[in-house]
PDB file of C-alpha atoms and ligand atoms in Angstrom:
ATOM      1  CA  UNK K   1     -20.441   8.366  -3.653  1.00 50.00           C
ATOM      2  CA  UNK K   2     -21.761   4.612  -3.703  1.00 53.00           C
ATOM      3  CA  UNK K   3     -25.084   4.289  -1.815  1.00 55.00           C
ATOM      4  CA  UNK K   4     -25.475   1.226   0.801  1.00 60.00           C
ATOM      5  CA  UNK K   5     -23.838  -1.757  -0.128  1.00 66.00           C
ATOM      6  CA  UNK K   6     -23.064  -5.277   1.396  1.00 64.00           C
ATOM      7  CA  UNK K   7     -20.183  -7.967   0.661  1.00 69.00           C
ATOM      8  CA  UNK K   8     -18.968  -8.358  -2.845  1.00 92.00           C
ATOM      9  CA  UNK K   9     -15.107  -8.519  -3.640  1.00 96.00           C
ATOM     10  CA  UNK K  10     -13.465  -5.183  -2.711  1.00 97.00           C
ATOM     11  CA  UNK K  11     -12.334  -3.274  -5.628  1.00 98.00           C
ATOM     12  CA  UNK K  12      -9.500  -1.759  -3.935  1.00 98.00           C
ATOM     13  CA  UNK K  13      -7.259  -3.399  -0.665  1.00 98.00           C
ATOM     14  CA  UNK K  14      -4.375  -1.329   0.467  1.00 99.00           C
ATOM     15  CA  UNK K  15      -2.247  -3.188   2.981  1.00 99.00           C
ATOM     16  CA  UNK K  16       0.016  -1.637   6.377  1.00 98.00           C
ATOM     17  CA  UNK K  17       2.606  -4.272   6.093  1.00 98.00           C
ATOM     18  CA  UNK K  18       3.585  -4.507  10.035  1.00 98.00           C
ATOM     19  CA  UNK K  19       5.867  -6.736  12.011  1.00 98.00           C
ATOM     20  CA  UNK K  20       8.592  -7.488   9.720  1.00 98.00           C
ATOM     21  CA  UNK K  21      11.103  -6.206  12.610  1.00 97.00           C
ATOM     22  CA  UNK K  22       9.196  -8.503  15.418  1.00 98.00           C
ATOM     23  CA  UNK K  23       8.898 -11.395  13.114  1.00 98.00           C
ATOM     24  CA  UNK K  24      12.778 -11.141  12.327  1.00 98.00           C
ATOM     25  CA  UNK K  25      13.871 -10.909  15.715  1.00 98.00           C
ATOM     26  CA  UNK K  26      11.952 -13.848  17.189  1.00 98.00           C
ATOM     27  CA  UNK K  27      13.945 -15.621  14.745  1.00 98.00           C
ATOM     28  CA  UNK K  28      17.136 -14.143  16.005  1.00 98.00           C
ATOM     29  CA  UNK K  29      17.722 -12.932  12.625  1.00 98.00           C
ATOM     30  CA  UNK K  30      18.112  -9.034  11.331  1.00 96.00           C
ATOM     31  CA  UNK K  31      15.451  -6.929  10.658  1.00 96.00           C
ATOM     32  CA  UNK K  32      16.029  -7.007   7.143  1.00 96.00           C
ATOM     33  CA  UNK K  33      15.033 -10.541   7.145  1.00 98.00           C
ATOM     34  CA  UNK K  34      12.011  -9.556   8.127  1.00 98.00           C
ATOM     35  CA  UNK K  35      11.814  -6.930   5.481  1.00 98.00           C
ATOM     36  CA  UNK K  36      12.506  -9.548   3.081  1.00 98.00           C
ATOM     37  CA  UNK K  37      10.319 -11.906   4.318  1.00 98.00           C
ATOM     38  CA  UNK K  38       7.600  -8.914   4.208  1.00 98.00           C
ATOM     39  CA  UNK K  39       8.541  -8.527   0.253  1.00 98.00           C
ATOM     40  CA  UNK K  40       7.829 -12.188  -0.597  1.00 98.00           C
ATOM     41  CA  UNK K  41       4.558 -12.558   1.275  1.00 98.00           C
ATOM     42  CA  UNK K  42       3.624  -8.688  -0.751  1.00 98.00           C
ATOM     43  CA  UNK K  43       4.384 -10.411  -3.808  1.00 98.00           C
ATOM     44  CA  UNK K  44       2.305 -14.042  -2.720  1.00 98.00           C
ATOM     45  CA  UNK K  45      -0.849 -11.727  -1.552  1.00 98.00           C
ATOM     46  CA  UNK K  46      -1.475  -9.165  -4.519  1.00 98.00           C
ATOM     47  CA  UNK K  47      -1.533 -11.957  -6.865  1.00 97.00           C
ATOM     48  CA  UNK K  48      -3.727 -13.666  -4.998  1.00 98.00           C
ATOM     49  CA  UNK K  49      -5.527 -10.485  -4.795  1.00 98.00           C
ATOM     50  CA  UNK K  50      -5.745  -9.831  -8.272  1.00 98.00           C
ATOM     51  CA  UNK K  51      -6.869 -13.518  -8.341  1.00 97.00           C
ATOM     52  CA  UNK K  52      -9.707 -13.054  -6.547  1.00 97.00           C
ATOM     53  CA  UNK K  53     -11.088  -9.811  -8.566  1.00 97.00           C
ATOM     54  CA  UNK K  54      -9.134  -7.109  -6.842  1.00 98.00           C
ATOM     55  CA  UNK K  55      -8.515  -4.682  -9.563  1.00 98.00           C
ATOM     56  CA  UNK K  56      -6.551  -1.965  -7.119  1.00 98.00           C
ATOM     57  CA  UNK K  57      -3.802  -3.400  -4.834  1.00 98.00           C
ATOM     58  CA  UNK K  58      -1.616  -0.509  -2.092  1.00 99.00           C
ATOM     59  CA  UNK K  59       0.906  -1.462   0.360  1.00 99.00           C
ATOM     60  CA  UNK K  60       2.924   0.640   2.772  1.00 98.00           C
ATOM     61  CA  UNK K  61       6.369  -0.335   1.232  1.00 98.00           C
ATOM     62  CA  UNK K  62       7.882   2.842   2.969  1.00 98.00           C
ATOM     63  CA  UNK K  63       6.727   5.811   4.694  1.00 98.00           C
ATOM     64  CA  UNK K  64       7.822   9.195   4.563  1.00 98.00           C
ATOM     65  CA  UNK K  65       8.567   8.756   8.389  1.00 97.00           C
ATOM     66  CA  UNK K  66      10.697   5.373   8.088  1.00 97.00           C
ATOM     67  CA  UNK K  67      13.095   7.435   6.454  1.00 98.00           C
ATOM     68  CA  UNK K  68      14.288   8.351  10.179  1.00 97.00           C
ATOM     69  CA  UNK K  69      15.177   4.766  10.881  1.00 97.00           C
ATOM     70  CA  UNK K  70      18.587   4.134  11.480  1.00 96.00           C
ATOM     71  CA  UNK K  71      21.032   3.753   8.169  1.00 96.00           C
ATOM     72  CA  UNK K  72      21.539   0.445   7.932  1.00 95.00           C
ATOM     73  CA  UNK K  73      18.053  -0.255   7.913  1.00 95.00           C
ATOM     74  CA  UNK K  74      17.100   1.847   5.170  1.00 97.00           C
ATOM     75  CA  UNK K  75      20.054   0.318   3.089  1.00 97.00           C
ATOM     76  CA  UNK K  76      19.083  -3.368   3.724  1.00 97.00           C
ATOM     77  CA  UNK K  77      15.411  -1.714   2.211  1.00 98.00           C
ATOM     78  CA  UNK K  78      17.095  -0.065  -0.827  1.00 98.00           C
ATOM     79  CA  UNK K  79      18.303  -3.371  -1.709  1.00 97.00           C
ATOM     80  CA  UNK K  80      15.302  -4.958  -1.457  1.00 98.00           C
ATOM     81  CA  UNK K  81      13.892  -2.080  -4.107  1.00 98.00           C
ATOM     82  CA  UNK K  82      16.170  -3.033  -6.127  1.00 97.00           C
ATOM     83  CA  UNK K  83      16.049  -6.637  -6.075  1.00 97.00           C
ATOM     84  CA  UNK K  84      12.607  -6.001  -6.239  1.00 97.00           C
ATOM     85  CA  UNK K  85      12.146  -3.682  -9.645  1.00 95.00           C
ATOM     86  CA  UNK K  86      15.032  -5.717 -11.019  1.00 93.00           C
ATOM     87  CA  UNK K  87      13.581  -9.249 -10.743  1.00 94.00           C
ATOM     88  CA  UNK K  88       9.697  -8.436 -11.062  1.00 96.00           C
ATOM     89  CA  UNK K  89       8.473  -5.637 -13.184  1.00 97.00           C
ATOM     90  CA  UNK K  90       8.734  -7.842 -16.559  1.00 96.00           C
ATOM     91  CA  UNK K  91       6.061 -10.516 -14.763  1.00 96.00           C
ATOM     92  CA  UNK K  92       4.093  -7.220 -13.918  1.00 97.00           C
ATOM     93  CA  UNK K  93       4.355  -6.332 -17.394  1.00 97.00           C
ATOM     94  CA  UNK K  94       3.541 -10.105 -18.331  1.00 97.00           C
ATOM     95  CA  UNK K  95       0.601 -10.125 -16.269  1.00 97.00           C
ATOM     96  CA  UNK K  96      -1.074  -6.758 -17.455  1.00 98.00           C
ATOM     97  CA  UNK K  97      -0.663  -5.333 -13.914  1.00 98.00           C
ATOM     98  CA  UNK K  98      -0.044  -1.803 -13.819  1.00 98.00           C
ATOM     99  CA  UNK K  99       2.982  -0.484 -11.250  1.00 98.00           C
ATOM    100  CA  UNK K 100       2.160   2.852  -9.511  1.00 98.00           C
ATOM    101  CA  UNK K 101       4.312   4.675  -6.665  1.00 98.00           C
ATOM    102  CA  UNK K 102       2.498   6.795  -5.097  1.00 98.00           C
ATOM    103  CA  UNK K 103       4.474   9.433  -2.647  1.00 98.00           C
ATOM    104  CA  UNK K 104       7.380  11.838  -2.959  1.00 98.00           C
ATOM    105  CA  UNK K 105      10.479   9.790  -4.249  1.00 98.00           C
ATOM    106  CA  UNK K 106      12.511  13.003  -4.309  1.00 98.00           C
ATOM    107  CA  UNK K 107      13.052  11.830  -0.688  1.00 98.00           C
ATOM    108  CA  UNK K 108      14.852   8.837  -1.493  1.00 98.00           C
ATOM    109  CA  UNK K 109      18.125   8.347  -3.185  1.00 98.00           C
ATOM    110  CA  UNK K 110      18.227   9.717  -6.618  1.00 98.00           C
ATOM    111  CA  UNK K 111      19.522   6.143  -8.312  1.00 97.00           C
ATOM    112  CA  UNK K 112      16.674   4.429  -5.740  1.00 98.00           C
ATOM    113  CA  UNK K 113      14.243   6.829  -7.215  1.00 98.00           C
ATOM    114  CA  UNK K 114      14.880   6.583 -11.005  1.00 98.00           C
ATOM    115  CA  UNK K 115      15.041   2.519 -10.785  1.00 97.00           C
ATOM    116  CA  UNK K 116      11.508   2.693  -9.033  1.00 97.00           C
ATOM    117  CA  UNK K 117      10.419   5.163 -12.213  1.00 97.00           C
ATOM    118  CA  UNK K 118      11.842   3.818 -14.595  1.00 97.00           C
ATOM    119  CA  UNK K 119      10.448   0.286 -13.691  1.00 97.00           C
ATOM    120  CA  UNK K 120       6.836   1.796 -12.835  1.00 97.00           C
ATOM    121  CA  UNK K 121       6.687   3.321 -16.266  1.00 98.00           C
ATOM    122  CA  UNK K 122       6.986  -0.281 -17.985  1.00 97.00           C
ATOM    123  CA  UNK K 123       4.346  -1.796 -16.708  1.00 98.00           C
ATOM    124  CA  UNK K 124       2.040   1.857 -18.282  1.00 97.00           C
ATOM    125  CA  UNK K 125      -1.093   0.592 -20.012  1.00 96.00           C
ATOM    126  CA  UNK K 126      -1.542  -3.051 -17.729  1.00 97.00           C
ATOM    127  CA  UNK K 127      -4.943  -3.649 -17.658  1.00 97.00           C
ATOM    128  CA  UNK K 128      -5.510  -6.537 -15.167  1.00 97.00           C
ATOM    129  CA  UNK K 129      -5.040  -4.217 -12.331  1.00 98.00           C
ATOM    130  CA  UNK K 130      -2.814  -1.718 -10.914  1.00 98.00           C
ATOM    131  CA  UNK K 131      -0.087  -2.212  -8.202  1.00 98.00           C
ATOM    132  CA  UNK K 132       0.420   0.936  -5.793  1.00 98.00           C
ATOM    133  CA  UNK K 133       3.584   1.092  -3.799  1.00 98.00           C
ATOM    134  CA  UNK K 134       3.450   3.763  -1.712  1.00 98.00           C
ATOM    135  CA  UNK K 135       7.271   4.925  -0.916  1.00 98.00           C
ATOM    136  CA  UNK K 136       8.604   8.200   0.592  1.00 98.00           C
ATOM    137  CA  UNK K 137       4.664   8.390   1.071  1.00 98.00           C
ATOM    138  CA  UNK K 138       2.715  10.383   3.907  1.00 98.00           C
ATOM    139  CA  UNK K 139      -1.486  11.022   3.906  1.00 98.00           C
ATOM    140  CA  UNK K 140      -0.739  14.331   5.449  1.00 98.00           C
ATOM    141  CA  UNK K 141       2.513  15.806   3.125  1.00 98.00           C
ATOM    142  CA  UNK K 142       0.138  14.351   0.004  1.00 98.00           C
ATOM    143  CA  UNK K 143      -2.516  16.603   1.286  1.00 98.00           C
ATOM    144  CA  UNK K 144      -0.664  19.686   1.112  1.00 98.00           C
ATOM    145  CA  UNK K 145       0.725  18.686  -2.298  1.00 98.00           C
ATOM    146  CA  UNK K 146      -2.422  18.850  -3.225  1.00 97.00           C
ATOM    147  CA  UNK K 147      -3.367  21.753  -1.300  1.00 97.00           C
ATOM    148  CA  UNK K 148      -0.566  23.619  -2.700  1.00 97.00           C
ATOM    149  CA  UNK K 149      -1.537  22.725  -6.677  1.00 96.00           C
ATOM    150  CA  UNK K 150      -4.659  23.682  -5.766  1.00 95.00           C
ATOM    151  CA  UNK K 151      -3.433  27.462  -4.762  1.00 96.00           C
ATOM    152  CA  UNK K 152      -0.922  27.575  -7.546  1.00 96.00           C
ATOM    153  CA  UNK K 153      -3.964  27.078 -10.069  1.00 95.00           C
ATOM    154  CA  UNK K 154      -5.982  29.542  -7.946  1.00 96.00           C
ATOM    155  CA  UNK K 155      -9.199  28.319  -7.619  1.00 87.00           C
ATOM    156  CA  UNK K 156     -12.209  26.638  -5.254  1.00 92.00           C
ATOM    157  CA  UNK K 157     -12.271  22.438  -5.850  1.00 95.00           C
ATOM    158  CA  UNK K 158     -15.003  19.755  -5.512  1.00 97.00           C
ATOM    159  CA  UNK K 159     -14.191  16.611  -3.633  1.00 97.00           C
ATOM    160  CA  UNK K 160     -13.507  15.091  -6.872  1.00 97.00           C
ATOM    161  CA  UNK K 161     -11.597  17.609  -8.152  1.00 97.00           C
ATOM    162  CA  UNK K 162      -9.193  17.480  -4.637  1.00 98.00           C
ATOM    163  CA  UNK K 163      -8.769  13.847  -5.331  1.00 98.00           C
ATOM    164  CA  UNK K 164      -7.960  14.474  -8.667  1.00 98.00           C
ATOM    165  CA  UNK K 165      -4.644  16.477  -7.012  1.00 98.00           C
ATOM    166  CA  UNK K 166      -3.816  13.561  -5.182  1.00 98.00           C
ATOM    167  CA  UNK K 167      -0.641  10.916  -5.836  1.00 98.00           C
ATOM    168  CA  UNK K 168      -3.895   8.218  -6.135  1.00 98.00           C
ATOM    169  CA  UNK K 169      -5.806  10.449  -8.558  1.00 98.00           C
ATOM    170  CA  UNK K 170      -8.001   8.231 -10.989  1.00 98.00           C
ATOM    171  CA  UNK K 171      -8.138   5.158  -8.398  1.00 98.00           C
ATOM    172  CA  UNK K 172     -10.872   4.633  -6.126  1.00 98.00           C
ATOM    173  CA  UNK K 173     -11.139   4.860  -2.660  1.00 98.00           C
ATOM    174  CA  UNK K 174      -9.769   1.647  -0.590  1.00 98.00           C
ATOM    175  CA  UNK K 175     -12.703  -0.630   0.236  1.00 98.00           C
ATOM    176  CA  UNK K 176     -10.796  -2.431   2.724  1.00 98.00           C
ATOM    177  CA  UNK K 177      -7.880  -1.808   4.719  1.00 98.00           C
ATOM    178  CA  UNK K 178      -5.734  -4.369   6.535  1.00 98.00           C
ATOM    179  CA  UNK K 179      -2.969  -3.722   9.274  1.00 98.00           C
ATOM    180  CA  UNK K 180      -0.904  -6.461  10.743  1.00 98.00           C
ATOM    181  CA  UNK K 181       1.517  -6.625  13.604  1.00 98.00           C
ATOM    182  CA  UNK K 182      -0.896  -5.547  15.945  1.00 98.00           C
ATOM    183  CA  UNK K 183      -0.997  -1.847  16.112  1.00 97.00           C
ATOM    184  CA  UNK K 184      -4.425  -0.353  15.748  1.00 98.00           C
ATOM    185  CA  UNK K 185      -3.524   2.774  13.964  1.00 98.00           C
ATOM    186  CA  UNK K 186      -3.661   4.913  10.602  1.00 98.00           C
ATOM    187  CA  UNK K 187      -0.071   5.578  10.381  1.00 98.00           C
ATOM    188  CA  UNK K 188      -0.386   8.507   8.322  1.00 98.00           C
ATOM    189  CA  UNK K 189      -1.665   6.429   5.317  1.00 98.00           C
ATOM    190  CA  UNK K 190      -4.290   7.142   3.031  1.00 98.00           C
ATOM    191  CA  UNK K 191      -6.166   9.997   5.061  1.00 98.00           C
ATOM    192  CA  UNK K 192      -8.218  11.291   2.559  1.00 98.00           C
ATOM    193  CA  UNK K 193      -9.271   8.278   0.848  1.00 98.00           C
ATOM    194  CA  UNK K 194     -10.077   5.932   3.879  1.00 98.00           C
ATOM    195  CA  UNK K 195     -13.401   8.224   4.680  1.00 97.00           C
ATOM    196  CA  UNK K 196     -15.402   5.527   4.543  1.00 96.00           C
ATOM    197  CA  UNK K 197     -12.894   2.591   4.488  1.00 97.00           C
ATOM    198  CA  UNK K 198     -13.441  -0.669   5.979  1.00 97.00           C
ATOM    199  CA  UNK K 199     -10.812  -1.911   8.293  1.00 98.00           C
ATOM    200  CA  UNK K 200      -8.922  -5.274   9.136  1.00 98.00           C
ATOM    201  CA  UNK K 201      -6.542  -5.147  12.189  1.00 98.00           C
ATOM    202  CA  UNK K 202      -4.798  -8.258  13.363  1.00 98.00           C
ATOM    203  CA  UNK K 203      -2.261  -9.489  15.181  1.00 98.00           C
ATOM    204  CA  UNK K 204      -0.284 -11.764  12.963  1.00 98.00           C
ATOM    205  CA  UNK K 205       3.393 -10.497  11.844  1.00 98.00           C
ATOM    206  CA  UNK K 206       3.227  -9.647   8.417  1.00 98.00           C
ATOM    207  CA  UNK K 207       5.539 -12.148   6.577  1.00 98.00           C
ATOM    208  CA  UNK K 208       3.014 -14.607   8.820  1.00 98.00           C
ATOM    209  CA  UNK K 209       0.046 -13.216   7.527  1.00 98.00           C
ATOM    210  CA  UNK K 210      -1.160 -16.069   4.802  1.00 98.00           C
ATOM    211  CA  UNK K 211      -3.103 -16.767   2.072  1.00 98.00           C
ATOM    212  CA  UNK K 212      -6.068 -18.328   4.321  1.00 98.00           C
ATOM    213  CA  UNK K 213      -6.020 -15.279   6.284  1.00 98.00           C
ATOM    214  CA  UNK K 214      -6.307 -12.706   3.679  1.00 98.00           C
ATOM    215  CA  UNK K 215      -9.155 -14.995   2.635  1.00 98.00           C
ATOM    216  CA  UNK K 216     -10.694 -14.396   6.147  1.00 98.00           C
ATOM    217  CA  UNK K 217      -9.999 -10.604   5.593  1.00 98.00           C
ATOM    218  CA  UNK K 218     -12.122 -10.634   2.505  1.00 98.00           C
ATOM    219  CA  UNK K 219     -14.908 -12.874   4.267  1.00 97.00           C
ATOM    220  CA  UNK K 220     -15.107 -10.678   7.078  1.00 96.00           C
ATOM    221  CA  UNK K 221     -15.271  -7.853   4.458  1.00 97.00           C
ATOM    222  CA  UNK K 222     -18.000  -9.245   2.457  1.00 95.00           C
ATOM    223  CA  UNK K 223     -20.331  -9.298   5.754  1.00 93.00           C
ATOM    224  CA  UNK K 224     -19.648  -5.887   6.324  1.00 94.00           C
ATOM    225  CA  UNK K 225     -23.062  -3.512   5.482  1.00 90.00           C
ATOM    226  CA  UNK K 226     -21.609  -0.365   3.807  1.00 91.00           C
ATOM    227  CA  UNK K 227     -23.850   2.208   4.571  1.00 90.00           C
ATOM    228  CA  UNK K 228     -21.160   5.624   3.504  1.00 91.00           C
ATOM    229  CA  UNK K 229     -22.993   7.532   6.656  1.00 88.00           C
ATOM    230  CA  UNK K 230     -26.655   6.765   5.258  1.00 88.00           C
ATOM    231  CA  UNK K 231     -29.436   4.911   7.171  1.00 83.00           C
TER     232      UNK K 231
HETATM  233  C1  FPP H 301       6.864  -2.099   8.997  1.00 80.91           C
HETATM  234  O1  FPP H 301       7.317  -3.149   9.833  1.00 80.91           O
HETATM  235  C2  FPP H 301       7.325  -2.330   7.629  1.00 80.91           C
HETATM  236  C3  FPP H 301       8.153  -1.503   6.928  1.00 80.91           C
HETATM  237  C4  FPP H 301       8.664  -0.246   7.482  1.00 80.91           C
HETATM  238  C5  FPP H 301       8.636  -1.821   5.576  1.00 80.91           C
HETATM  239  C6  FPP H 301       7.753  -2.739   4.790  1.00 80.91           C
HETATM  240  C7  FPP H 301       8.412  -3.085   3.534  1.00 80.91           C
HETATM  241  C8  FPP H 301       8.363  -4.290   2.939  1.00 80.91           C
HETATM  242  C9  FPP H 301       7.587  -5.417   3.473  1.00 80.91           C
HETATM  243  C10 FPP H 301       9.074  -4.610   1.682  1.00 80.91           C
HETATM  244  C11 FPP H 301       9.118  -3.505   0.721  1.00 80.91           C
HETATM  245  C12 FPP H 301       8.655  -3.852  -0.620  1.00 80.91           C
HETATM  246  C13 FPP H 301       9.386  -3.621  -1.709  1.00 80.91           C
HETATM  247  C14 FPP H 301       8.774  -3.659  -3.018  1.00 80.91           C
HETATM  248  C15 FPP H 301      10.818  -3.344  -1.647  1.00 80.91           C
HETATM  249  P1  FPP H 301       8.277  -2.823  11.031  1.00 80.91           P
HETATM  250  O2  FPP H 301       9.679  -2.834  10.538  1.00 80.91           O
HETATM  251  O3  FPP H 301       7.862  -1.525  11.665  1.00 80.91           O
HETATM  252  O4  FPP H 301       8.040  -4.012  11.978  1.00 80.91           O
HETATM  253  P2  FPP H 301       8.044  -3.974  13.580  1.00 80.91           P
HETATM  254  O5  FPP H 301       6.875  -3.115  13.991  1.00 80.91           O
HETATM  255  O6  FPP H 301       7.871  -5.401  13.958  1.00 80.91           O
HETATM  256  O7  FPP H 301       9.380  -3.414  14.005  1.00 80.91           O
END
């Protein structure tokens, strides 16, 4: 683990992309203009991530949970997957960013599932940074993934070793985490790896949440004093 440290660029930002619903329907519009909206302003704020030195990028595209929300909903979010792999995996691949899904896509639609492989096994070998989606994904069900590989092989882990079993084995822990829309809770993301995470809550709607504010976000982060439980 890192000893004390202050400010700096985060190495890794994962994002809880909330209030693309609220944001839609103060517009009168349906919520899967907000989704879309939500999908643009993803795609605006990891490259201005990357931009600023980011090497690790997560959002919440999808929980395992959201895949109780009513049909139609999940539909108008399929599409946006698909509009999604099919128009921007080659600028990934252009950029050296590497696509990663973390979560259990065996919970989605089979053809939703083997576009979002097939399209996150282009961009292999990217070295400017890597791109995690998390879809289907839940902090707790990844835990007893892991938990379960570990009793299949039969044998007492390290931390490191644990993470290792985990969908985000090989990237760091998030240095910062941002929520919008409001809400002021973990949502079953990340459970294991935001230990010692730094956190962002705000109000703004997601599609609202802008450039200038994720530069805020990483100002207030770099006057944070990381001290990982030491003195
Ligand atoms: C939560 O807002 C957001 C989601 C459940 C989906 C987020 C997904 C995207 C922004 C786009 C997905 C990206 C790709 C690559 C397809 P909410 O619907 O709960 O908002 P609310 O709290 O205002 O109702």
């Amino acid at each position: 683990m890192e000893t004390t440290k202050t400010g700096g660029v985060p190495r890794h930002v994962a994002v809880i992309m909330d209030g693309n619903g609220r944001w839609a329907q103060k517009r009168l519009l349906p919520r899967s203009a907000g989704h879309r909206a939500g999908m643009n302003n993803m795609i605006a704020l990891s490259e201005k991530l990357f931009e600023s030195g980011v090497e690790y990028c997560t959002f919440y595209t999808l929980s395992a949970e959201n895949l109780s929300r009513p049909q139609e909903e999940l539909e108008g979010l399929y599409s946006l997957f698909r509009s999604y792999f099919r128009k921007n995996v080659r600028r990934l691949q252009e950029k050296g960013i590497e696509l990663r899904v973390i979560g259990d896509l065996d919970l989605l639609p089979e053809e939703i599932a083997q576009l979002i492989r097939t399209g996150a096994a282009q961009t292999v070998g990217g070295t400017n940074g890597v791109l995690a989606l998390a879809v289907g994904y839940g902090g707790r069900q990844e835990i007893v993934r892991a938990v379960n590989k570990a009793v299949r092989a039969g044998k007492e882990l390290s931390e490191s070793d644990f993470s290792a079993l985990l969908d985000t084995a090989g990237m760091p822990d998030p240095d910062l985490l941002i929520r919008t829309g409001r809400e002021l809770r973990l949502s079953n993301f990340l459970l294991w790896q935001c230990a010692y995470t730094e956190f962002y809550f705000t109000d703004t709607l997601f599609p609202d949440f802008s450039e200038q504010e994720l530069e805020e976000a990483l100002h207030a982060y770099r006057s944070r004093t990381r001290r990982f439980g030491r003195v």
